[in-house]
Amino acid sequence: MSVLPFDQRDGFIWMNGNLVAWKDATLHVLSHGLHYASCVFEGERAYGGRIFKSTEHSERFLTSAQLLDFEIPFSAAELDRAKQLVVDKNNLQNCYVRPVAWRGSEMMAVAAQNSTIHVAIAVWDWPSMFDVEQKMKGIRLDIADYRRPDPLTAPCRAKAAGLYMICTISKHRAERRGYADAMMLDWQGRVAECTGANIFFTVNGVIHTPIADCFLDGITRRTVIGLAKKRGIEVIERRIMPGELTGFEECFICGTGAEVTPVSEAGPYKFTPSAISRAMIDDYTAEVRPKQQAA
Ligand SMILES: Cc1ncc(COP(=O)(O)O)c(C=O)c1O
């Protein structure tokens, strides 16, 4: 299947306060963001034309930039309005929303205090597939060689481009080996997350998930924890060592892109997607679905 490259599509992209034609949303090759990874972004989804948890994403976007020592020159409310405008102008209902901010071209060295901060928002079609039976088969995870870094070595709470270098390498290796994704450990060898999603396990009706102290505390992760608690399911956030995975029954990952996706295997560890995974898929689906379409 050939997919139209992202720079050759039609529509509108919001750039630094204005809507521009898709092909005109360009930056110079000498941009600090490209050379020195001074770039943060968000990944969001609209369902039925409305962005799920838009303000939480806008706030995380602003925080990510601050953690990289720059200020995005728009407020969360302005970003929320801009994102909705791009969804509406591109006439999309179910789509991915990608805000990105980066340091520009004024300084091409490590120090870049005088750079202009650029912000863009693009959207693209991403239908929501609520095929539960397909999902319940579970995906297979490799175990990545790279580990989530020590918080003293990287701004790990930021959704920053630089932190994805090891994710891309790990995901490529996983795919080459026939897996859907890779589970990453952290710098202390504890279970952390996947290359673009958080991870959960279950045993005896209780959900266990790693403490998000050195990886992205996903907005979906927090949503799923809230939904589980609402059902009366206990959720324990704790340190989980890989050796403990033999004792778990179910495993699922979650994120804006993954939504809730059950896992059947992570390296040598096997899981059987069942009641809790299904319940979390159902609850998350109901949560994101636009209210007027809800059953
Ligand atoms: C590395 C990583 N972890 C976790 C997540 C989940 O975050 P969210 O639920 O906010 O999409 C993502 C993004 O989707 C991610 O890229």
GROMACS .gro file of C-alpha atoms and ligand atoms in nm:
model
  311
    1MET     CA    1   0.000   0.000   0.000
    2SER     CA    2   0.151   0.333  -0.096
    3VAL     CA    3   0.081   0.618   0.142
    4LEU     CA    4   0.096   0.973   0.016
    5PRO     CA    5   0.401   1.135   0.183
    6PHE     CA    6   0.309   1.386   0.449
    7ASP     CA    7   0.463   1.680   0.263
    8GLN     CA    8   0.256   1.616  -0.049
    9ARG     CA    9  -0.095   1.631   0.090
   10ASP     CA   10  -0.364   1.891   0.052
   11GLY     CA   11  -0.539   2.099   0.311
   12PHE     CA   12  -0.445   2.362   0.567
   13ILE     CA   13  -0.182   2.374   0.838
   14TRP     CA   14  -0.182   2.635   1.114
   15MET     CA   15   0.158   2.799   1.138
   16ASN     CA   16   0.255   3.070   1.384
   17GLY     CA   17  -0.097   3.205   1.411
   18ASN     CA   18  -0.220   3.166   1.051
   19LEU     CA   19  -0.371   2.897   0.837
   20VAL     CA   20  -0.146   2.828   0.539
   21ALA     CA   21  -0.177   2.593   0.243
   22TRP     CA   22  -0.034   2.249   0.330
   23LYS     CA   23   0.253   2.280   0.080
   24ASP     CA   24   0.360   2.617   0.225
   25ALA     CA   25   0.406   2.489   0.582
   26THR     CA   26   0.785   2.460   0.551
   27LEU     CA   27   1.093   2.543   0.759
   28HIS     CA   28   1.453   2.609   0.669
   29VAL     CA   29   1.710   2.327   0.679
   30LEU     CA   30   1.913   2.541   0.919
   31SER     CA   31   1.667   2.524   1.206
   32HIS     CA   32   1.785   2.463   1.561
   33GLY     CA   33   1.498   2.223   1.620
   34LEU     CA   34   1.626   1.991   1.349
   35HIS     CA   35   1.995   1.995   1.443
   36TYR     CA   36   1.975   2.006   1.823
   37ALA     CA   37   1.633   1.844   1.889
   38SER     CA   38   1.492   2.163   2.043
   39CYS     CA   39   1.150   2.047   1.942
   40VAL     CA   40   0.841   1.935   2.133
   41PHE     CA   41   0.515   1.801   2.002
   42GLU     CA   42   0.178   1.655   2.090
   43GLY     CA   43  -0.026   1.366   1.955
   44GLU     CA   44  -0.401   1.404   1.989
   45ARG     CA   45  -0.712   1.267   1.828
   46ALA     CA   46  -1.046   1.408   1.729
   47TYR     CA   47  -1.348   1.183   1.738
   48GLY     CA   48  -1.657   1.308   1.557
   49GLY     CA   49  -1.488   1.644   1.499
   50ARG     CA   50  -1.402   1.709   1.869
   51ILE     CA   51  -1.050   1.676   2.008
   52PHE     CA   52  -1.031   1.442   2.307
   53LYS     CA   53  -0.883   1.617   2.613
   54SER     CA   54  -0.757   1.906   2.400
   55THR     CA   55  -0.674   2.135   2.693
   56GLU     CA   56  -0.473   1.865   2.874
   57HIS     CA   57  -0.269   1.817   2.559
   58SER     CA   58  -0.220   2.195   2.517
   59GLU     CA   59  -0.102   2.223   2.876
   60ARG     CA   60   0.141   1.933   2.836
   61PHE     CA   61   0.270   2.095   2.515
   62LEU     CA   62   0.345   2.420   2.703
   63THR     CA   63   0.512   2.227   2.986
   64SER     CA   64   0.724   2.023   2.743
   65ALA     CA   65   0.858   2.346   2.590
   66GLN     CA   66   0.937   2.493   2.932
   67LEU     CA   67   1.128   2.176   3.019
   68LEU     CA   68   1.338   2.238   2.706
   69ASP     CA   69   1.392   2.598   2.824
   70PHE     CA   70   1.166   2.775   2.578
   71GLU     CA   71   0.823   2.936   2.587
   72ILE     CA   72   0.555   2.864   2.330
   73PRO     CA   73   0.414   3.208   2.241
   74PHE     CA   74   0.049   3.098   2.264
   75SER     CA   75  -0.171   3.018   2.561
   76ALA     CA   76  -0.344   2.683   2.613
   77ALA     CA   77  -0.676   2.848   2.521
   78GLU     CA   78  -0.528   2.990   2.198
   79LEU     CA   79  -0.383   2.651   2.110
   80ASP     CA   80  -0.717   2.482   2.179
   81ARG     CA   81  -0.890   2.725   1.943
   82ALA     CA   82  -0.622   2.684   1.677
   83LYS     CA   83  -0.641   2.304   1.690
   84GLN     CA   84  -1.018   2.306   1.653
   85LEU     CA   85  -0.990   2.554   1.364
   86VAL     CA   86  -0.750   2.321   1.179
   87VAL     CA   87  -0.979   2.021   1.232
   88ASP     CA   88  -1.279   2.223   1.106
   89LYS     CA   89  -1.098   2.384   0.809
   90ASN     CA   90  -0.974   2.047   0.690
   91ASN     CA   91  -1.325   1.914   0.722
   92LEU     CA   92  -1.219   1.614   0.928
   93GLN     CA   93  -1.418   1.420   1.184
   94ASN     CA   94  -1.190   1.141   1.303
   95CYS     CA   95  -0.833   1.255   1.278
   96TYR     CA   96  -0.491   1.281   1.437
   97VAL     CA   97  -0.383   1.626   1.558
   98ARG     CA   98  -0.012   1.713   1.565
   99PRO     CA   99   0.099   2.038   1.731
  100VAL     CA  100   0.477   2.089   1.707
  101ALA     CA  101   0.702   2.370   1.835
  102TRP     CA  102   1.068   2.423   1.756
  103ARG     CA  103   1.353   2.672   1.778
  104GLY     CA  104   1.416   2.853   1.452
  105SER     CA  105   1.725   2.961   1.259
  106GLU     CA  106   1.869   3.266   1.438
  107MET     CA  107   2.141   3.067   1.614
  108MET     CA  108   2.304   2.747   1.491
  109ALA     CA  109   2.500   2.633   1.794
  110VAL     CA  110   2.421   2.459   2.120
  111ALA     CA  111   2.321   2.789   2.282
  112ALA     CA  112   2.010   2.928   2.119
  113GLN     CA  113   1.861   3.181   2.359
  114ASN     CA  114   1.764   3.425   2.083
  115SER     CA  115   1.580   3.182   1.862
  116THR     CA  116   1.230   3.248   1.744
  117ILE     CA  117   0.990   2.979   1.860
  118HIS     CA  118   0.777   2.841   1.578
  119VAL     CA  119   0.452   2.654   1.628
  120ALA     CA  120   0.254   2.453   1.377
  121ILE     CA  121  -0.056   2.235   1.395
  122ALA     CA  122  -0.134   1.972   1.133
  123VAL     CA  123  -0.417   1.721   1.119
  124TRP     CA  124  -0.471   1.407   0.916
  125ASP     CA  125  -0.740   1.154   0.871
  126TRP     CA  126  -0.731   0.871   1.125
  127PRO     CA  127  -1.051   0.672   1.142
  128SER     CA  128  -1.127   0.515   1.476
  129MET     CA  129  -1.151   0.139   1.450
  130PHE     CA  130  -1.351  -0.005   1.731
  131ASP     CA  131  -1.297  -0.368   1.625
  132VAL     CA  132  -1.284  -0.526   1.968
  133GLU     CA  133  -1.256  -0.887   1.855
  134GLN     CA  134  -0.955  -0.809   1.639
  135LYS     CA  135  -0.792  -0.618   1.924
  136MET     CA  136  -0.859  -0.895   2.175
  137LYS     CA  137  -0.617  -1.124   1.988
  138GLY     CA  138  -0.342  -0.911   2.141
  139ILE     CA  139  -0.020  -0.779   1.992
  140ARG     CA  140   0.331  -0.918   2.042
  141LEU     CA  141   0.598  -0.701   2.201
  142ASP     CA  142   0.974  -0.728   2.170
  143ILE     CA  143   1.191  -0.614   2.459
  144ALA     CA  144   1.397  -0.310   2.361
  145ASP     CA  145   1.772  -0.288   2.417
  146TYR     CA  146   1.751   0.082   2.494
  147ARG     CA  147   1.617   0.195   2.828
  148ARG     CA  148   1.419   0.502   2.935
  149PRO     CA  149   1.679   0.743   3.069
  150ASP     CA  150   1.745   0.847   3.427
  151PRO     CA  151   1.547   1.171   3.493
  152LEU     CA  152   1.882   1.328   3.586
  153THR     CA  153   2.003   1.273   3.229
  154ALA     CA  154   1.707   1.397   3.021
  155PRO     CA  155   1.387   1.603   3.056
  156CYS     CA  156   1.185   1.283   3.061
  157ARG     CA  157   0.848   1.443   3.144
  158ALA     CA  158   0.860   1.637   2.816
  159LYS     CA  159   0.710   1.504   2.496
  160ALA     CA  160   1.030   1.606   2.322
  161ALA     CA  161   1.152   1.496   1.980
  162GLY     CA  162   1.495   1.400   2.116
  163LEU     CA  163   1.348   1.140   2.350
  164TYR     CA  164   1.202   0.953   2.053
  165MET     CA  165   1.540   0.864   1.901
  166ILE     CA  166   1.561   0.545   2.107
  167CYS     CA  167   1.191   0.472   2.045
  168THR     CA  168   1.233   0.476   1.667
  169ILE     CA  169   1.544   0.254   1.686
  170SER     CA  170   1.364   0.011   1.918
  171LYS     CA  171   1.045   0.002   1.713
  172HIS     CA  172   1.240  -0.062   1.391
  173ARG     CA  173   1.424  -0.352   1.553
  174ALA     CA  174   1.097  -0.492   1.688
  175GLU     CA  175   0.928  -0.473   1.349
  176ARG     CA  176   1.225  -0.636   1.176
  177ARG     CA  177   1.191  -0.922   1.424
  178GLY     CA  178   0.818  -0.959   1.354
  179TYR     CA  179   0.681  -0.781   1.662
  180ALA     CA  180   0.426  -0.499   1.668
  181ASP     CA  181   0.619  -0.286   1.918
  182ALA     CA  182   0.880  -0.304   2.192
  183MET     CA  183   0.848  -0.284   2.568
  184MET     CA  184   1.117  -0.063   2.716
  185LEU     CA  185   1.273  -0.100   3.059
  186ASP     CA  186   1.398   0.205   3.246
  187TRP     CA  187   1.751   0.299   3.349
  188GLN     CA  188   1.712   0.081   3.663
  189GLY     CA  189   1.590  -0.223   3.467
  190ARG     CA  190   1.226  -0.182   3.570
  191VAL     CA  191   0.937  -0.215   3.323
  192ALA     CA  192   0.865   0.132   3.183
  193GLU     CA  193   0.645   0.166   2.872
  194CYS     CA  194   0.637   0.100   2.499
  195THR     CA  195   0.783   0.317   2.222
  196GLY     CA  196   0.465   0.525   2.201
  197ALA     CA  197   0.227   0.395   2.467
  198ASN     CA  198   0.205   0.317   2.839
  199ILE     CA  199   0.171  -0.037   2.974
  200PHE     CA  200  -0.058  -0.211   3.225
  201PHE     CA  201  -0.078  -0.562   3.372
  202THR     CA  202  -0.348  -0.743   3.567
  203VAL     CA  203  -0.359  -1.019   3.827
  204ASN     CA  204  -0.648  -1.133   4.047
  205GLY     CA  205  -0.871  -0.851   3.924
  206VAL     CA  206  -0.618  -0.578   4.012
  207ILE     CA  207  -0.437  -0.355   3.761
  208HIS     CA  208  -0.065  -0.287   3.808
  209THR     CA  209   0.123  -0.021   3.612
  210PRO     CA  210   0.471   0.130   3.644
  211ILE     CA  211   0.510   0.467   3.818
  212ALA     CA  212   0.556   0.733   3.549
  213ASP     CA  213   0.870   0.883   3.703
  214CYS     CA  214   1.103   0.859   3.404
  215PHE     CA  215   0.871   0.830   3.104
  216LEU     CA  216   0.567   1.003   2.962
  217ASP     CA  217   0.267   1.002   3.195
  218GLY     CA  218   0.019   0.956   2.912
  219ILE     CA  219  -0.311   1.136   2.904
  220THR     CA  220  -0.465   0.803   2.799
  221ARG     CA  221  -0.287   0.635   3.092
  222ARG     CA  222  -0.448   0.877   3.334
  223THR     CA  223  -0.785   0.835   3.160
  224VAL     CA  224  -0.765   0.455   3.183
  225ILE     CA  225  -0.666   0.467   3.551
  226GLY     CA  226  -0.971   0.689   3.615
  227LEU     CA  227  -1.201   0.460   3.419
  228ALA     CA  228  -1.075   0.149   3.599
  229LYS     CA  229  -1.127   0.312   3.938
  230LYS     CA  230  -1.476   0.418   3.833
  231ARG     CA  231  -1.552   0.051   3.774
  232GLY     CA  232  -1.420  -0.030   4.118
  233ILE     CA  233  -1.103  -0.196   3.985
  234GLU     CA  234  -0.802  -0.133   4.207
  235VAL     CA  235  -0.505   0.025   4.027
  236ILE     CA  236  -0.160  -0.004   4.182
  237GLU     CA  237   0.119   0.217   4.048
  238ARG     CA  238   0.447   0.060   4.150
  239ARG     CA  239   0.793  -0.052   4.047
  240ILE     CA  240   0.759  -0.365   3.831
  241MET     CA  241   1.061  -0.580   3.747
  242PRO     CA  242   1.054  -0.790   3.425
  243GLY     CA  243   1.088  -1.114   3.625
  244GLU     CA  244   0.747  -1.045   3.780
  245LEU     CA  245   0.571  -1.058   3.444
  246THR     CA  246   0.524  -1.435   3.469
  247GLY     CA  247   0.275  -1.368   3.749
  248PHE     CA  248   0.044  -1.146   3.544
  249GLU     CA  249  -0.265  -1.264   3.358
  250GLU     CA  250  -0.341  -0.978   3.119
  251CYS     CA  251  -0.137  -0.698   2.968
  252PHE     CA  252  -0.249  -0.400   2.762
  253ILE     CA  253  -0.094  -0.083   2.634
  254CYS     CA  254  -0.262   0.253   2.593
  255GLY     CA  255  -0.198   0.584   2.424
  256THR     CA  256  -0.364   0.834   2.195
  257GLY     CA  257  -0.269   0.624   1.891
  258ALA     CA  258  -0.295   0.277   2.048
  259GLU     CA  259  -0.613   0.362   2.242
  260VAL     CA  260  -0.639   0.044   2.457
  261THR     CA  261  -0.460  -0.248   2.288
  262PRO     CA  262  -0.426  -0.588   2.456
  263VAL     CA  263  -0.090  -0.767   2.449
  264SER     CA  264  -0.045  -1.144   2.409
  265GLU     CA  265   0.334  -1.157   2.447
  266ALA     CA  266   0.622  -0.942   2.572
  267GLY     CA  267   0.949  -1.118   2.497
  268PRO     CA  268   0.932  -1.451   2.685
  269TYR     CA  269   0.621  -1.353   2.886
  270LYS     CA  270   0.274  -1.462   2.773
  271PHE     CA  271  -0.063  -1.306   2.853
  272THR     CA  272  -0.425  -1.387   2.777
  273PRO     CA  273  -0.635  -1.080   2.695
  274SER     CA  274  -0.965  -1.120   2.878
  275ALA     CA  275  -1.220  -0.941   3.095
  276ILE     CA  276  -1.023  -0.640   3.217
  277SER     CA  277  -0.872  -0.562   2.876
  278ARG     CA  278  -1.216  -0.585   2.720
  279ALA     CA  279  -1.369  -0.365   2.990
  280MET     CA  280  -1.100  -0.101   2.941
  281ILE     CA  281  -1.146  -0.107   2.561
  282ASP     CA  282  -1.521  -0.063   2.608
  283ASP     CA  283  -1.488   0.215   2.865
  284TYR     CA  284  -1.225   0.405   2.668
  285THR     CA  285  -1.431   0.374   2.349
  286ALA     CA  286  -1.734   0.515   2.529
  287GLU     CA  287  -1.522   0.793   2.679
  288VAL     CA  288  -1.378   0.920   2.350
  289ARG     CA  289  -1.689   0.872   2.142
  290PRO     CA  290  -1.869   1.203   2.084
  291LYS     CA  291  -2.153   1.220   2.330
  292GLN     CA  292  -2.430   1.263   2.067
  293GLN     CA  293  -2.321   0.932   1.906
  294ALA     CA  294  -2.303   0.745   2.235
  295ALA     CA  295  -2.543   0.455   2.268
  296LIG     C1  296   0.662   0.736   2.458
  296LIG     C2  297   0.515   0.751   2.482
  296LIG     N1  298   0.462   0.705   2.596
  296LIG     C3  299   0.331   0.717   2.622
  296LIG     C4  300   0.245   0.776   2.531
  296LIG     C5  301   0.100   0.788   2.563
  296LIG     O1  302   0.068   0.922   2.584
  296LIG     P1  303  -0.079   0.977   2.554
  296LIG     O2  304  -0.172   0.886   2.624
  296LIG     O3  305  -0.077   1.112   2.615
  296LIG     O4  306  -0.098   0.976   2.408
  296LIG     C6  307   0.297   0.827   2.412
  296LIG     C7  308   0.217   0.898   2.314
  296LIG     O5  309   0.125   0.871   2.256
  296LIG     C8  310   0.435   0.814   2.387
  296LIG     O6  311   0.486   0.860   2.273
   0.00000   0.00000   0.00000
